[in-house]
Amino acid sequence: MSTKIFWGDLLRQVRTSRGITQGEVASVLHISRQDYSNLETGRCHPAPEHLAILSNIYDVDLLQYVSDCMPVEFLEEQRAFKYNLATGAIQKERIEKKEERKRLSRIRRSQMSVYQSREKGKAEAKLVKAH
């Protein structure tokens, strides 16, 4: 599941609600006004360090904003993953999968060995017939 966050709407809304110009915000971010305009229009995506600065100067919890934009199922999946990670269930599942791969590999090797033995027997039978 993929969720796209359009930062432009949030950036424009927060900036205009505080009566700040694009140029003023751009100067704090050490980028040009045009570059900041590109963030608001969606032509570019903000760098993580810019998001941290903007979150700080606007006093906006961007993690909460992103979470609010995500579908409920996506958040529930994250919570379950985090819980499983904390309880060790993920490591247990990983070990179980590894053991299953080993078991299947042993079965394949065994089947291959039987096949090779049969083929070897057929080849020997052909040699005996030929003599």
PDB file of C-alpha atoms in Angstrom:
ATOM      1  CA  MET A   1       0.000   0.000   0.000  1.00  0.00           C
ATOM      2  CA  SER A   2       1.422   3.358  -0.968  1.00  0.00           C
ATOM      3  CA  THR A   3       0.340   6.717   0.376  1.00  0.00           C
ATOM      4  CA  LYS A   4       1.496   9.926  -1.265  1.00  0.00           C
ATOM      5  CA  ILE A   5       1.795  13.009   0.913  1.00  0.00           C
ATOM      6  CA  PHE A   6       1.373  16.330  -0.859  1.00  0.00           C
ATOM      7  CA  TRP A   7       3.395  18.718   1.246  1.00  0.00           C
ATOM      8  CA  GLY A   8       2.524  21.771  -0.819  1.00  0.00           C
ATOM      9  CA  ASP A   9      -0.978  22.182   0.603  1.00  0.00           C
ATOM     10  CA  LEU A  10       0.259  21.983   4.185  1.00  0.00           C
ATOM     11  CA  LEU A  11       3.232  24.279   3.578  1.00  0.00           C
ATOM     12  CA  ARG A  12       1.103  26.926   1.849  1.00  0.00           C
ATOM     13  CA  GLN A  13      -1.689  26.697   4.433  1.00  0.00           C
ATOM     14  CA  VAL A  14       0.627  27.034   7.433  1.00  0.00           C
ATOM     15  CA  ARG A  15       2.726  29.795   5.833  1.00  0.00           C
ATOM     16  CA  THR A  16      -0.249  31.937   4.792  1.00  0.00           C
ATOM     17  CA  SER A  17      -2.039  31.439   8.116  1.00  0.00           C
ATOM     18  CA  ARG A  18       0.964  33.057   9.797  1.00  0.00           C
ATOM     19  CA  GLY A  19       1.239  35.869   7.232  1.00  0.00           C
ATOM     20  CA  ILE A  20       4.748  34.877   6.108  1.00  0.00           C
ATOM     21  CA  THR A  21       6.009  35.251   2.545  1.00  0.00           C
ATOM     22  CA  GLN A  22       7.657  32.499   0.538  1.00  0.00           C
ATOM     23  CA  GLY A  23      10.842  34.559   0.480  1.00  0.00           C
ATOM     24  CA  GLU A  24      10.963  34.773   4.276  1.00  0.00           C
ATOM     25  CA  VAL A  25      10.586  31.019   4.669  1.00  0.00           C
ATOM     26  CA  ALA A  26      13.114  30.391   1.878  1.00  0.00           C
ATOM     27  CA  SER A  27      15.700  32.524   3.649  1.00  0.00           C
ATOM     28  CA  VAL A  28      15.350  30.458   6.846  1.00  0.00           C
ATOM     29  CA  LEU A  29      15.778  27.267   4.787  1.00  0.00           C
ATOM     30  CA  HIS A  30      18.743  28.781   2.894  1.00  0.00           C
ATOM     31  CA  ILE A  31      17.102  28.168  -0.469  1.00  0.00           C
ATOM     32  CA  SER A  32      15.774  30.509  -3.149  1.00  0.00           C
ATOM     33  CA  ARG A  33      12.189  31.752  -3.137  1.00  0.00           C
ATOM     34  CA  GLN A  34      11.663  29.839  -6.393  1.00  0.00           C
ATOM     35  CA  ASP A  35      12.867  26.617  -4.774  1.00  0.00           C
ATOM     36  CA  TYR A  36      10.421  27.146  -1.917  1.00  0.00           C
ATOM     37  CA  SER A  37       7.653  27.894  -4.407  1.00  0.00           C
ATOM     38  CA  ASN A  38       8.460  24.555  -6.062  1.00  0.00           C
ATOM     39  CA  LEU A  39       7.877  22.842  -2.699  1.00  0.00           C
ATOM     40  CA  GLU A  40       4.441  24.430  -2.372  1.00  0.00           C
ATOM     41  CA  THR A  41       3.449  23.576  -5.944  1.00  0.00           C
ATOM     42  CA  GLY A  42       4.668  19.991  -5.706  1.00  0.00           C
ATOM     43  CA  ARG A  43       7.396  20.291  -8.346  1.00  0.00           C
ATOM     44  CA  CYS A  44       9.890  19.278  -5.642  1.00  0.00           C
ATOM     45  CA  HIS A  45       9.681  17.404  -2.360  1.00  0.00           C
ATOM     46  CA  PRO A  46      11.118  18.898   0.822  1.00  0.00           C
ATOM     47  CA  ALA A  47      14.376  17.450   2.116  1.00  0.00           C
ATOM     48  CA  PRO A  48      14.181  15.869   5.582  1.00  0.00           C
ATOM     49  CA  GLU A  49      16.217  18.693   7.102  1.00  0.00           C
ATOM     50  CA  HIS A  50      13.803  21.244   5.607  1.00  0.00           C
ATOM     51  CA  LEU A  51      10.862  19.342   7.069  1.00  0.00           C
ATOM     52  CA  ALA A  52      12.534  19.432  10.483  1.00  0.00           C
ATOM     53  CA  ILE A  53      13.125  23.195  10.224  1.00  0.00           C
ATOM     54  CA  LEU A  54       9.591  23.864   8.979  1.00  0.00           C
ATOM     55  CA  SER A  55       8.101  21.697  11.704  1.00  0.00           C
ATOM     56  CA  ASN A  56      10.061  23.697  14.251  1.00  0.00           C
ATOM     57  CA  ILE A  57       9.363  27.213  12.950  1.00  0.00           C
ATOM     58  CA  TYR A  58       5.674  26.536  12.282  1.00  0.00           C
ATOM     59  CA  ASP A  59       5.310  24.475  15.465  1.00  0.00           C
ATOM     60  CA  VAL A  60       3.546  21.722  13.492  1.00  0.00           C
ATOM     61  CA  ASP A  61       3.877  18.021  14.289  1.00  0.00           C
ATOM     62  CA  LEU A  62       4.653  16.682  10.813  1.00  0.00           C
ATOM     63  CA  LEU A  63       4.666  13.081  12.006  1.00  0.00           C
ATOM     64  CA  GLN A  64       1.080  13.531  13.165  1.00  0.00           C
ATOM     65  CA  TYR A  65       0.209  15.222   9.851  1.00  0.00           C
ATOM     66  CA  VAL A  66       1.624  12.273   7.896  1.00  0.00           C
ATOM     67  CA  SER A  67      -0.171   9.804  10.175  1.00  0.00           C
ATOM     68  CA  ASP A  68      -3.446  11.659   9.664  1.00  0.00           C
ATOM     69  CA  CYS A  69      -3.024  11.269   5.881  1.00  0.00           C
ATOM     70  CA  MET A  70      -2.545   7.505   6.033  1.00  0.00           C
ATOM     71  CA  PRO A  71      -5.357   4.981   5.716  1.00  0.00           C
ATOM     72  CA  VAL A  72      -6.385   3.345   9.000  1.00  0.00           C
ATOM     73  CA  GLU A  73      -5.389  -0.126   7.735  1.00  0.00           C
ATOM     74  CA  PHE A  74      -1.865   1.152   7.036  1.00  0.00           C
ATOM     75  CA  LEU A  75      -1.537   2.497  10.587  1.00  0.00           C
ATOM     76  CA  GLU A  76      -2.894  -0.738  12.064  1.00  0.00           C
ATOM     77  CA  GLU A  77      -0.360  -2.722  10.035  1.00  0.00           C
ATOM     78  CA  GLN A  78       2.423  -0.504  11.408  1.00  0.00           C
ATOM     79  CA  ARG A  79       1.215  -0.946  14.987  1.00  0.00           C
ATOM     80  CA  ALA A  80       1.076  -4.733  14.554  1.00  0.00           C
ATOM     81  CA  PHE A  81       4.582  -4.754  13.066  1.00  0.00           C
ATOM     82  CA  LYS A  82       5.901  -2.624  15.916  1.00  0.00           C
ATOM     83  CA  TYR A  83       4.252  -4.906  18.483  1.00  0.00           C
ATOM     84  CA  ASN A  84       5.653  -8.023  16.796  1.00  0.00           C
ATOM     85  CA  LEU A  85       9.071  -6.418  16.682  1.00  0.00           C
ATOM     86  CA  ALA A  86       8.907  -5.652  20.396  1.00  0.00           C
ATOM     87  CA  THR A  87       7.751  -9.159  21.298  1.00  0.00           C
ATOM     88  CA  GLY A  88      10.286 -10.931  19.104  1.00  0.00           C
ATOM     89  CA  ALA A  89       7.617 -12.417  16.840  1.00  0.00           C
ATOM     90  CA  ILE A  90       9.360 -11.081  13.741  1.00  0.00           C
ATOM     91  CA  GLN A  91      12.635 -12.795  14.619  1.00  0.00           C
ATOM     92  CA  LYS A  92      10.742 -16.013  15.390  1.00  0.00           C
ATOM     93  CA  GLU A  93       8.955 -15.840  12.039  1.00  0.00           C
ATOM     94  CA  ARG A  94      12.272 -15.188  10.274  1.00  0.00           C
ATOM     95  CA  ILE A  95      13.819 -18.251  11.959  1.00  0.00           C
ATOM     96  CA  GLU A  96      10.795 -20.382  11.049  1.00  0.00           C
ATOM     97  CA  LYS A  97      11.038 -19.293   7.404  1.00  0.00           C
ATOM     98  CA  LYS A  98      14.751 -20.060   7.352  1.00  0.00           C
ATOM     99  CA  GLU A  99      14.123 -23.537   8.796  1.00  0.00           C
ATOM    100  CA  GLU A 100      11.395 -24.141   6.217  1.00  0.00           C
ATOM    101  CA  ARG A 101      13.778 -23.134   3.385  1.00  0.00           C
ATOM    102  CA  LYS A 102      16.389 -25.547   4.768  1.00  0.00           C
ATOM    103  CA  ARG A 103      13.809 -28.343   4.978  1.00  0.00           C
ATOM    104  CA  LEU A 104      12.673 -27.732   1.386  1.00  0.00           C
ATOM    105  CA  SER A 105      16.271 -27.609   0.222  1.00  0.00           C
ATOM    106  CA  ARG A 106      16.947 -31.008   1.854  1.00  0.00           C
ATOM    107  CA  ILE A 107      13.867 -32.446   0.150  1.00  0.00           C
ATOM    108  CA  ARG A 108      14.969 -31.073  -3.247  1.00  0.00           C
ATOM    109  CA  ARG A 109      18.480 -32.483  -2.773  1.00  0.00           C
ATOM    110  CA  SER A 110      16.989 -35.837  -1.812  1.00  0.00           C
ATOM    111  CA  GLN A 111      14.723 -35.831  -4.856  1.00  0.00           C
ATOM    112  CA  MET A 112      17.635 -34.823  -7.075  1.00  0.00           C
ATOM    113  CA  SER A 113      19.729 -37.652  -5.659  1.00  0.00           C
ATOM    114  CA  VAL A 114      16.961 -40.179  -6.404  1.00  0.00           C
ATOM    115  CA  TYR A 115      16.598 -38.775  -9.942  1.00  0.00           C
ATOM    116  CA  GLN A 116      20.349 -38.917 -10.541  1.00  0.00           C
ATOM    117  CA  SER A 117      20.489 -42.510  -9.250  1.00  0.00           C
ATOM    118  CA  ARG A 118      17.685 -43.509 -11.620  1.00  0.00           C
ATOM    119  CA  GLU A 119      19.384 -41.818 -14.545  1.00  0.00           C
ATOM    120  CA  LYS A 120      22.668 -43.472 -13.656  1.00  0.00           C
ATOM    121  CA  GLY A 121      20.886 -46.851 -13.516  1.00  0.00           C
ATOM    122  CA  LYS A 122      19.308 -46.236 -16.931  1.00  0.00           C
ATOM    123  CA  ALA A 123      22.685 -45.298 -18.402  1.00  0.00           C
ATOM    124  CA  GLU A 124      24.282 -48.439 -16.952  1.00  0.00           C
ATOM    125  CA  ALA A 125      21.422 -50.564 -18.306  1.00  0.00           C
ATOM    126  CA  LYS A 126      21.991 -49.102 -21.788  1.00  0.00           C
ATOM    127  CA  LEU A 127      25.709 -49.944 -21.535  1.00  0.00           C
ATOM    128  CA  VAL A 128      24.900 -53.530 -20.517  1.00  0.00           C
ATOM    129  CA  LYS A 129      22.442 -53.898 -23.437  1.00  0.00           C
ATOM    130  CA  ALA A 130      24.993 -52.464 -25.838  1.00  0.00           C
ATOM    131  CA  HIS A 131      27.534 -55.188 -24.914  1.00  0.00           C
TER     132      HIS A 131
END
